[in-house]
Amino acid sequence: MIYFDQCSTSYPKAPGVAEQVYEAIKTGCFNINRGGYAGALSTGETVFDTRERLSRLFGAPKSRNVILTGGITQSLNMILKGLLKPGDHVVTTQMEHNGVLRPLTQLKATGVEVDIAACTSEGELIMEDFLSKLRPDTKLVVTTHASNVCGAVLPIREIGAICRQRGILYVVDSAQTAGVLPIHMQNDYIDVLAFAGHKSLLATQGIGGFVITDEAARHMMPLLSGGTGSFSSSLEVPEHLPDRFEAGTLNLPGIVALRASLTYIEETGPQNIYAAAHGLFSRFISEAKGIPGLRLVGPSHLENRCPVAALDFTELDNGEVAYRLDETYGIMTRSGLHCAPLAHQALGTFPKGVVRCSFGHTNTQEEVDVLLSALREITRSA
Ligand SMILES: Cc1ncc(COP(=O)(O)O)c(C=O)c1O
């Protein structure tokens, strides 16, 4: 079994994740903020430490600005639907995942004005087009940090600086880059940063969150309300962070997993994780370039690009290639549109899609060689 679908979810999870989740559940993963007994306080410390680690990783204002949710799709819904109201204007890009595009489409139906900045056929944001979409009344800009289809990285600091100058809120989707590429909320002028636990952060599904500045939090309506274990005599949603956006019991086993993976990422160093995956990816691309009938989609450069290869087979059906990779060689990839239809439109691969091979730092050179020889055999058979 060879796994090249790291963009979908990371595998294997960081060392310590499975063991620590098992241990936590076995010894009682008691609810926080609801009990004064030692077990509850100890889970509380784990949650606090997780916020601290996320806060350090992302250059967050304070650890209380870290909100934990059930995942990045939930985060993006809470952020976009909590910040935008009818009449507001928002700008996004063609590289977005449906996690951004579908909430925006729902909001459009309620009267929010949505503009989409174009990207090139290599997946790069066209800056002039982005600038031309900004208006004096633009309230919010939301972009991904990197495309989950082709690995193109968007210039978040440049976008953030433009937004800050014009008083526009900047929201970043870091699903593919958190824990791998540098992100610093304050230096990159990010107002809200959404993250997924199970992808580049190497934890389990069902945990994610967002980091929000105090200022942005003041403008954001809580989409969910319910018990927080704080100010229980009041029927109103608490004002203070993180409780304002954390109604209901949190995914505590998921938080234990996230804490374990963050510890590993801190110890290993995001730059080393990136370099290991990128080394495999670069070698793959330089060999794959010579395979007849295989067209590489996405940026023509390798630097500052996430380790994601988008492959288009000129003589074969892309879905069939992915099927044969799995069936004959035990290689897991993903074909289709990857929940990012507008990205494929920009790349010229809509509606056909591509075969996506996404690399992780724990993949090996031998696995890359097996993938390359499988692709050579499959294309020869066309
Ligand atoms: C850039 C990006 N944003 C958002 C998501 C949504 O992630 P999830 O399904 O884990 O909520 C993905 C998933 O692939 C993604 O790649």
CSV table of C-alpha atoms and ligand atoms in Angstrom, one decimal:
chain,number,residue,atom,x,y,z
A,1,MET,CA,0.0,0.0,0.0
A,2,ILE,CA,1.4,3.4,-1.1
A,3,TYR,CA,-0.3,6.6,-0.1
A,4,PHE,CA,0.0,9.7,-2.3
A,5,ASP,CA,-3.2,11.4,-1.2
A,6,GLN,CA,-1.8,13.6,1.6
A,7,CYS,CA,-3.9,16.6,0.5
A,8,SER,CA,-7.0,14.7,1.3
A,9,THR,CA,-5.8,13.6,4.8
A,10,SER,CA,-2.4,12.9,6.1
A,11,TYR,CA,-1.1,9.4,6.6
A,12,PRO,CA,0.5,8.2,8.7
A,13,LYS,CA,-0.5,10.6,11.5
A,14,ALA,CA,2.3,12.1,13.6
A,15,PRO,CA,4.1,9.8,16.0
A,16,GLY,CA,2.3,9.7,19.3
A,17,VAL,CA,-1.1,10.7,18.0
A,18,ALA,CA,-2.7,7.2,18.1
A,19,GLU,CA,-1.1,6.3,21.4
A,20,GLN,CA,-2.0,9.5,23.2
A,21,VAL,CA,-5.6,9.4,22.0
A,22,TYR,CA,-5.9,5.8,23.1
A,23,GLU,CA,-4.4,6.6,26.5
A,24,ALA,CA,-6.7,9.7,26.9
A,25,ILE,CA,-9.9,7.8,26.2
A,26,LYS,CA,-8.8,4.8,28.3
A,27,THR,CA,-8.0,7.0,31.3
A,28,GLY,CA,-11.0,9.3,31.0
A,29,CYS,CA,-11.1,12.2,28.6
A,30,PHE,CA,-13.3,14.2,30.9
A,31,ASN,CA,-15.2,17.3,29.8
A,32,ILE,CA,-13.5,20.7,30.5
A,33,ASN,CA,-15.2,23.8,32.0
A,34,ARG,CA,-17.9,21.6,33.5
A,35,GLY,CA,-16.3,19.8,36.4
A,36,GLY,CA,-13.9,20.8,39.2
A,37,TYR,CA,-12.4,17.3,39.6
A,38,ALA,CA,-8.8,16.5,38.8
A,39,GLY,CA,-9.6,14.6,35.6
A,40,ALA,CA,-11.5,17.5,34.1
A,41,LEU,CA,-8.8,20.0,35.1
A,42,SER,CA,-6.2,17.8,33.5
A,43,THR,CA,-8.1,17.8,30.1
A,44,GLY,CA,-8.4,21.5,30.6
A,45,GLU,CA,-4.6,21.8,30.7
A,46,THR,CA,-4.3,19.8,27.5
A,47,VAL,CA,-6.7,22.1,25.7
A,48,PHE,CA,-4.9,25.1,27.0
A,49,ASP,CA,-1.5,23.7,25.9
A,50,THR,CA,-3.0,23.0,22.5
A,51,ARG,CA,-4.1,26.6,22.1
A,52,GLU,CA,-0.7,27.8,23.2
A,53,ARG,CA,1.1,25.6,20.6
A,54,LEU,CA,-1.3,26.8,17.9
A,55,SER,CA,-0.8,30.3,19.0
A,56,ARG,CA,3.0,30.0,18.7
A,57,LEU,CA,2.8,28.2,15.4
A,58,PHE,CA,0.6,30.9,13.8
A,59,GLY,CA,1.8,34.1,15.5
A,60,ALA,CA,-1.6,34.6,17.1
A,61,PRO,CA,-2.3,37.5,19.3
A,62,LYS,CA,-3.0,35.3,22.4
A,63,SER,CA,-4.0,31.7,23.0
A,64,ARG,CA,-7.5,32.7,23.9
A,65,ASN,CA,-7.9,33.9,20.2
A,66,VAL,CA,-7.6,30.2,19.1
A,67,ILE,CA,-11.0,28.7,18.6
A,68,LEU,CA,-11.3,25.0,18.3
A,69,THR,CA,-14.0,23.5,16.0
A,70,GLY,CA,-15.0,20.3,14.3
A,71,GLY,CA,-12.8,21.1,11.2
A,72,ILE,CA,-11.9,23.7,8.7
A,73,THR,CA,-15.2,23.5,6.7
A,74,GLN,CA,-17.0,24.3,10.0
A,75,SER,CA,-14.5,27.1,10.7
A,76,LEU,CA,-14.9,28.7,7.2
A,77,ASN,CA,-18.8,28.6,7.5
A,78,MET,CA,-18.6,30.2,11.0
A,79,ILE,CA,-16.2,32.9,9.8
A,80,LEU,CA,-17.9,33.8,6.5
A,81,LYS,CA,-21.5,33.5,7.7
A,82,GLY,CA,-20.6,35.2,11.0
A,83,LEU,CA,-18.9,38.2,9.3
A,84,LEU,CA,-20.8,38.9,6.1
A,85,LYS,CA,-24.3,40.2,5.9
A,86,PRO,CA,-26.5,41.2,2.9
A,87,GLY,CA,-25.0,44.2,1.0
A,88,ASP,CA,-21.4,43.4,2.0
A,89,HIS,CA,-18.8,42.9,-0.7
A,90,VAL,CA,-16.3,40.0,-0.6
A,91,VAL,CA,-13.4,39.1,-2.9
A,92,THR,CA,-12.0,35.6,-3.3
A,93,THR,CA,-10.0,33.7,-5.9
A,94,GLN,CA,-10.4,31.0,-8.4
A,95,MET,CA,-8.1,28.7,-6.5
A,96,GLU,CA,-10.5,28.2,-3.6
A,97,HIS,CA,-11.9,24.9,-2.3
A,98,ASN,CA,-15.7,24.5,-2.1
A,99,GLY,CA,-15.2,25.0,1.7
A,100,VAL,CA,-15.0,28.7,0.8
A,101,LEU,CA,-16.9,28.8,-2.5
A,102,ARG,CA,-20.1,27.1,-1.3
A,103,PRO,CA,-20.7,29.2,1.9
A,104,LEU,CA,-20.0,32.3,-0.4
A,105,THR,CA,-22.6,31.0,-2.9
A,106,GLN,CA,-25.1,30.6,-0.1
A,107,LEU,CA,-24.3,34.1,1.1
A,108,LYS,CA,-24.7,35.5,-2.4
A,109,ALA,CA,-28.3,34.2,-2.4
A,110,THR,CA,-28.9,36.4,0.7
A,111,GLY,CA,-27.5,39.6,-1.0
A,112,VAL,CA,-23.8,39.4,-0.3
A,113,GLU,CA,-21.8,40.6,-3.3
A,114,VAL,CA,-19.1,38.1,-4.3
A,115,ASP,CA,-16.2,38.8,-6.8
A,116,ILE,CA,-13.7,36.1,-7.8
A,117,ALA,CA,-10.2,37.1,-8.8
A,118,ALA,CA,-8.8,35.2,-11.7
A,119,CYS,CA,-5.7,32.9,-11.7
A,120,THR,CA,-3.4,31.9,-14.5
A,121,SER,CA,-3.4,28.5,-16.2
A,122,GLU,CA,-0.4,27.7,-13.9
A,123,GLY,CA,-2.6,28.4,-10.8
A,124,GLU,CA,-1.0,31.7,-9.9
A,125,LEU,CA,-3.2,34.6,-8.7
A,126,ILE,CA,-3.3,37.5,-11.2
A,127,MET,CA,-2.6,40.4,-8.9
A,128,GLU,CA,-3.9,43.1,-11.3
A,129,ASP,CA,-7.2,41.2,-11.5
A,130,PHE,CA,-7.3,40.9,-7.7
A,131,LEU,CA,-6.7,44.6,-7.3
A,132,SER,CA,-9.3,45.5,-9.9
A,133,LYS,CA,-11.9,43.5,-7.9
A,134,LEU,CA,-11.3,45.5,-4.6
A,135,ARG,CA,-13.8,48.3,-4.0
A,136,PRO,CA,-13.9,51.1,-1.4
A,137,ASP,CA,-16.7,49.2,0.3
A,138,THR,CA,-15.1,45.7,0.2
A,139,LYS,CA,-15.5,44.2,3.6
A,140,LEU,CA,-13.5,41.0,3.4
A,141,VAL,CA,-11.0,39.1,1.3
A,142,VAL,CA,-10.8,35.3,1.7
A,143,THR,CA,-8.0,33.2,0.0
A,144,THR,CA,-6.5,29.9,0.3
A,145,HIS,CA,-2.7,29.8,1.2
A,146,ALA,CA,-2.1,27.0,-1.3
A,147,SER,CA,-4.1,25.3,-4.0
A,148,ASN,CA,-5.2,21.7,-3.1
A,149,VAL,CA,-5.2,20.9,-6.8
A,150,CYS,CA,-1.8,22.0,-8.0
A,151,GLY,CA,0.1,23.3,-5.0
A,152,ALA,CA,0.4,26.9,-6.2
A,153,VAL,CA,1.1,29.2,-3.2
A,154,LEU,CA,-0.7,32.5,-3.0
A,155,PRO,CA,1.2,35.6,-1.8
A,156,ILE,CA,-0.6,35.9,1.5
A,157,ARG,CA,1.7,38.6,3.0
A,158,GLU,CA,1.3,40.9,-0.1
A,159,ILE,CA,-2.5,40.3,-0.1
A,160,GLY,CA,-2.7,40.9,3.7
A,161,ALA,CA,-0.7,44.2,3.5
A,162,ILE,CA,-3.1,45.5,0.8
A,163,CYS,CA,-6.1,44.5,2.8
A,164,ARG,CA,-4.7,46.1,6.0
A,165,GLN,CA,-4.0,49.4,4.2
A,166,ARG,CA,-7.6,49.5,2.9
A,167,GLY,CA,-9.3,48.4,6.1
A,168,ILE,CA,-10.4,45.1,4.6
A,169,LEU,CA,-10.6,41.9,6.8
A,170,TYR,CA,-8.3,39.2,5.5
A,171,VAL,CA,-9.3,35.5,6.0
A,172,VAL,CA,-6.9,32.7,5.1
A,173,ASP,CA,-7.6,29.0,4.5
A,174,SER,CA,-4.5,27.2,5.6
A,175,ALA,CA,-5.8,23.6,5.1
A,176,GLN,CA,-2.8,22.6,3.0
A,177,THR,CA,0.0,24.7,4.6
A,178,ALA,CA,-0.4,24.9,8.4
A,179,GLY,CA,2.6,23.3,10.0
A,180,VAL,CA,4.5,23.2,6.7
A,181,LEU,CA,4.8,26.7,5.4
A,182,PRO,CA,5.5,29.8,7.6
A,183,ILE,CA,2.3,31.6,8.6
A,184,HIS,CA,2.4,34.5,11.0
A,185,MET,CA,-1.0,36.2,11.6
A,186,GLN,CA,0.6,39.5,12.7
A,187,ASN,CA,3.4,39.7,10.1
A,188,ASP,CA,1.1,38.5,7.3
A,189,TYR,CA,-1.7,40.9,8.3
A,190,ILE,CA,-4.3,38.0,8.7
A,191,ASP,CA,-7.4,38.8,10.7
A,192,VAL,CA,-8.8,35.2,10.7
A,193,LEU,CA,-6.8,32.1,10.0
A,194,ALA,CA,-8.8,28.8,9.4
A,195,PHE,CA,-6.9,25.5,10.0
A,196,ALA,CA,-7.6,21.8,9.6
A,197,GLY,CA,-6.2,19.3,12.1
A,198,HIS,CA,-6.1,16.2,9.9
A,199,LYS,CA,-4.2,17.5,6.8
A,200,SER,CA,-0.8,19.1,7.0
A,201,LEU,CA,-1.1,19.4,10.8
A,202,LEU,CA,-0.9,15.5,11.0
A,203,ALA,CA,-3.7,15.0,13.5
A,204,THR,CA,-7.1,13.2,13.2
A,205,GLN,CA,-10.3,14.1,11.4
A,206,GLY,CA,-13.0,16.1,13.2
A,207,ILE,CA,-10.7,18.7,14.8
A,208,GLY,CA,-9.8,22.1,13.4
A,209,GLY,CA,-10.4,25.7,14.2
A,210,PHE,CA,-9.6,29.3,13.5
A,211,VAL,CA,-7.5,32.0,15.1
A,212,ILE,CA,-9.2,35.4,15.2
A,213,THR,CA,-8.0,38.9,16.2
A,214,ASP,CA,-10.0,40.6,19.0
A,215,GLU,CA,-11.1,43.3,16.5
A,216,ALA,CA,-12.5,40.7,13.9
A,217,ALA,CA,-14.2,38.8,16.8
A,218,ARG,CA,-16.1,41.9,17.7
A,219,HIS,CA,-17.6,42.0,14.2
A,220,MET,CA,-18.4,38.3,14.0
A,221,MET,CA,-21.7,36.8,15.0
A,222,PRO,CA,-21.5,33.4,16.6
A,223,LEU,CA,-23.2,31.0,14.3
A,224,LEU,CA,-23.6,28.4,17.0
A,225,SER,CA,-24.8,29.0,20.6
A,226,GLY,CA,-25.2,26.7,23.5
A,227,GLY,CA,-23.5,25.6,26.7
A,228,THR,CA,-19.9,26.7,27.4
A,229,GLY,CA,-19.7,25.9,31.1
A,230,SER,CA,-19.1,29.6,31.7
A,231,PHE,CA,-21.6,32.4,32.8
A,232,SER,CA,-24.3,29.7,33.0
A,233,SER,CA,-26.8,32.0,34.7
A,234,SER,CA,-27.0,34.1,31.5
A,235,LEU,CA,-29.1,33.1,28.4
A,236,GLU,CA,-26.8,35.2,26.2
A,237,VAL,CA,-23.7,33.9,24.3
A,238,PRO,CA,-20.6,34.9,26.4
A,239,GLU,CA,-18.6,37.9,25.0
A,240,HIS,CA,-15.2,36.5,25.8
A,241,LEU,CA,-12.9,34.3,23.7
A,242,PRO,CA,-12.7,31.5,23.1
A,243,ASP,CA,-16.1,30.7,24.6
A,244,ARG,CA,-18.0,33.1,22.3
A,245,PHE,CA,-17.3,30.7,19.4
A,246,GLU,CA,-17.1,27.3,21.2
A,247,ALA,CA,-20.6,26.3,22.1
A,248,GLY,CA,-21.1,22.7,23.1
A,249,THR,CA,-18.6,19.9,24.1
A,250,LEU,CA,-15.4,20.1,22.1
A,251,ASN,CA,-13.8,17.1,20.3
A,252,LEU,CA,-11.4,16.4,23.2
A,253,PRO,CA,-9.9,13.2,21.7
A,254,GLY,CA,-9.2,15.2,18.6
A,255,ILE,CA,-7.6,17.9,20.7
A,256,VAL,CA,-5.4,15.3,22.3
A,257,ALA,CA,-4.4,14.2,18.8
A,258,LEU,CA,-3.7,17.8,17.7
A,259,ARG,CA,-1.6,18.5,20.7
A,260,ALA,CA,0.5,15.3,20.0
A,261,SER,CA,1.0,16.3,16.3
A,262,LEU,CA,1.8,19.9,17.2
A,263,THR,CA,4.5,18.7,19.6
A,264,TYR,CA,5.9,16.6,16.8
A,265,ILE,CA,5.8,19.4,14.3
A,266,GLU,CA,7.6,21.8,16.8
A,267,GLU,CA,10.3,19.2,17.5
A,268,THR,CA,10.8,18.3,13.9
A,269,GLY,CA,10.5,21.8,12.5
A,270,PRO,CA,8.0,22.8,9.8
A,271,GLN,CA,10.9,23.7,7.4
A,272,ASN,CA,12.3,20.1,7.7
A,273,ILE,CA,8.8,18.6,7.1
A,274,TYR,CA,8.4,20.8,4.0
A,275,ALA,CA,11.9,20.0,2.7
A,276,ALA,CA,11.5,16.2,3.0
A,277,ALA,CA,8.2,16.2,1.1
A,278,HIS,CA,9.4,18.7,-1.4
A,279,GLY,CA,12.5,16.8,-2.1
A,280,LEU,CA,10.4,13.7,-3.1
A,281,PHE,CA,8.1,15.9,-5.1
A,282,SER,CA,10.9,17.6,-7.0
A,283,ARG,CA,12.5,14.3,-8.0
A,284,PHE,CA,9.0,13.0,-9.0
A,285,ILE,CA,8.4,16.0,-11.3
A,286,SER,CA,11.8,15.9,-12.9
A,287,GLU,CA,11.3,12.3,-13.9
A,288,ALA,CA,7.6,12.6,-14.7
A,289,LYS,CA,8.4,15.3,-17.2
A,290,GLY,CA,9.8,12.8,-19.6
A,291,ILE,CA,6.8,10.4,-19.6
A,292,PRO,CA,5.1,10.5,-23.0
A,293,GLY,CA,1.3,11.1,-22.7
A,294,LEU,CA,1.6,12.7,-19.3
A,295,ARG,CA,1.0,16.4,-19.0
A,296,LEU,CA,2.0,18.2,-15.8
A,297,VAL,CA,-0.5,20.8,-14.7
A,298,GLY,CA,0.2,23.8,-12.4
A,299,PRO,CA,3.1,26.1,-11.7
A,300,SER,CA,6.1,25.5,-14.0
A,301,HIS,CA,8.5,26.3,-11.1
A,302,LEU,CA,9.1,24.1,-8.1
A,303,GLU,CA,10.2,26.7,-5.5
A,304,ASN,CA,7.6,28.0,-3.1
A,305,ARG,CA,5.1,25.3,-4.1
A,306,CYS,CA,3.3,22.7,-2.1
A,307,PRO,CA,4.3,19.1,-3.0
A,308,VAL,CA,1.2,18.4,-5.1
A,309,ALA,CA,1.4,17.0,-8.6
A,310,ALA,CA,-1.6,17.4,-10.9
A,311,LEU,CA,-1.4,14.9,-13.8
A,312,ASP,CA,-3.4,15.0,-17.0
A,313,PHE,CA,-3.1,11.9,-19.3
A,314,THR,CA,-3.6,12.9,-22.9
A,315,GLU,CA,-4.4,9.4,-24.3
A,316,LEU,CA,-6.1,7.9,-21.3
A,317,ASP,CA,-9.1,8.6,-19.0
A,318,ASN,CA,-7.7,10.2,-15.8
A,319,GLY,CA,-10.2,8.3,-13.6
A,320,GLU,CA,-9.1,5.1,-15.1
A,321,VAL,CA,-5.5,5.9,-14.4
A,322,ALA,CA,-6.2,6.5,-10.8
A,323,TYR,CA,-8.2,3.2,-10.7
A,324,ARG,CA,-5.4,1.3,-12.3
A,325,LEU,CA,-2.8,2.8,-9.9
A,326,ASP,CA,-4.8,1.5,-7.0
A,327,GLU,CA,-6.0,-1.8,-8.4
A,328,THR,CA,-2.7,-3.0,-9.9
A,329,TYR,CA,0.0,-1.2,-7.9
A,330,GLY,CA,-1.7,-0.4,-4.6
A,331,ILE,CA,-1.0,3.3,-5.1
A,332,MET,CA,-3.6,5.7,-3.7
A,333,THR,CA,-4.1,9.0,-5.5
A,334,ARG,CA,-7.2,11.1,-6.2
A,335,SER,CA,-8.8,11.9,-9.6
A,336,GLY,CA,-11.6,14.3,-10.4
A,337,LEU,CA,-12.1,17.9,-9.4
A,338,HIS,CA,-10.9,17.8,-5.8
A,339,CYS,CA,-13.8,20.0,-4.6
A,340,ALA,CA,-12.2,23.0,-6.4
A,341,PRO,CA,-14.1,23.4,-9.8
A,342,LEU,CA,-13.0,27.0,-10.4
A,343,ALA,CA,-9.3,26.0,-9.9
A,344,HIS,CA,-9.7,23.4,-12.6
A,345,GLN,CA,-11.4,26.1,-14.9
A,346,ALA,CA,-8.3,28.3,-14.4
A,347,LEU,CA,-5.9,25.4,-15.0
A,348,GLY,CA,-7.9,24.3,-18.2
A,349,THR,CA,-8.8,20.9,-16.7
A,350,PHE,CA,-12.5,21.4,-16.2
A,351,PRO,CA,-14.6,19.2,-16.2
A,352,LYS,CA,-12.2,16.4,-16.9
A,353,GLY,CA,-10.1,16.9,-13.8
A,354,VAL,CA,-6.6,15.5,-13.1
A,355,VAL,CA,-5.0,12.7,-11.2
A,356,ARG,CA,-3.6,14.3,-8.1
A,357,CYS,CA,-0.5,12.8,-6.3
A,358,SER,CA,0.3,14.6,-3.1
A,359,PHE,CA,3.5,13.9,-1.2
A,360,GLY,CA,4.2,13.8,2.5
A,361,HIS,CA,7.5,13.9,4.5
A,362,THR,CA,7.1,10.2,5.4
A,363,ASN,CA,6.8,9.0,1.9
A,364,THR,CA,10.0,7.4,0.5
A,365,GLN,CA,12.1,7.6,-2.6
A,366,GLU,CA,11.3,3.9,-3.2
A,367,GLU,CA,7.6,4.7,-3.2
A,368,VAL,CA,8.2,7.5,-5.7
A,369,ASP,CA,10.1,5.1,-7.9
A,370,VAL,CA,7.2,2.6,-7.8
A,371,LEU,CA,4.8,5.4,-8.8
A,372,LEU,CA,7.0,6.5,-11.7
A,373,SER,CA,7.4,3.0,-13.1
A,374,ALA,CA,3.6,2.4,-12.7
A,375,LEU,CA,2.9,5.6,-14.6
A,376,ARG,CA,5.4,4.6,-17.4
A,377,GLU,CA,3.7,1.2,-17.7
A,378,ILE,CA,0.2,2.6,-17.8
A,379,THR,CA,1.0,5.3,-20.4
A,380,ARG,CA,2.8,2.7,-22.6
A,381,SER,CA,-0.4,0.6,-22.6
A,382,ALA,CA,-2.4,3.5,-24.1
B,1,LIG,C1,-7.7,24.3,0.6
B,1,LIG,C2,-8.8,23.5,1.3
B,1,LIG,N1,-9.7,24.1,2.1
B,1,LIG,C3,-10.7,23.4,2.8
B,1,LIG,C4,-10.7,22.1,2.7
B,1,LIG,C5,-11.8,21.4,3.5
B,1,LIG,O1,-11.3,20.5,4.4
B,1,LIG,P1,-12.2,19.5,5.3
B,1,LIG,O2,-13.0,18.7,4.3
B,1,LIG,O3,-11.2,18.8,6.1
B,1,LIG,O4,-13.1,20.4,6.1
B,1,LIG,C6,-9.8,21.4,1.9
B,1,LIG,C7,-9.9,19.9,1.8
B,1,LIG,O5,-9.3,19.3,0.9
B,1,LIG,C8,-8.8,22.1,1.3
B,1,LIG,O6,-7.9,21.5,0.5
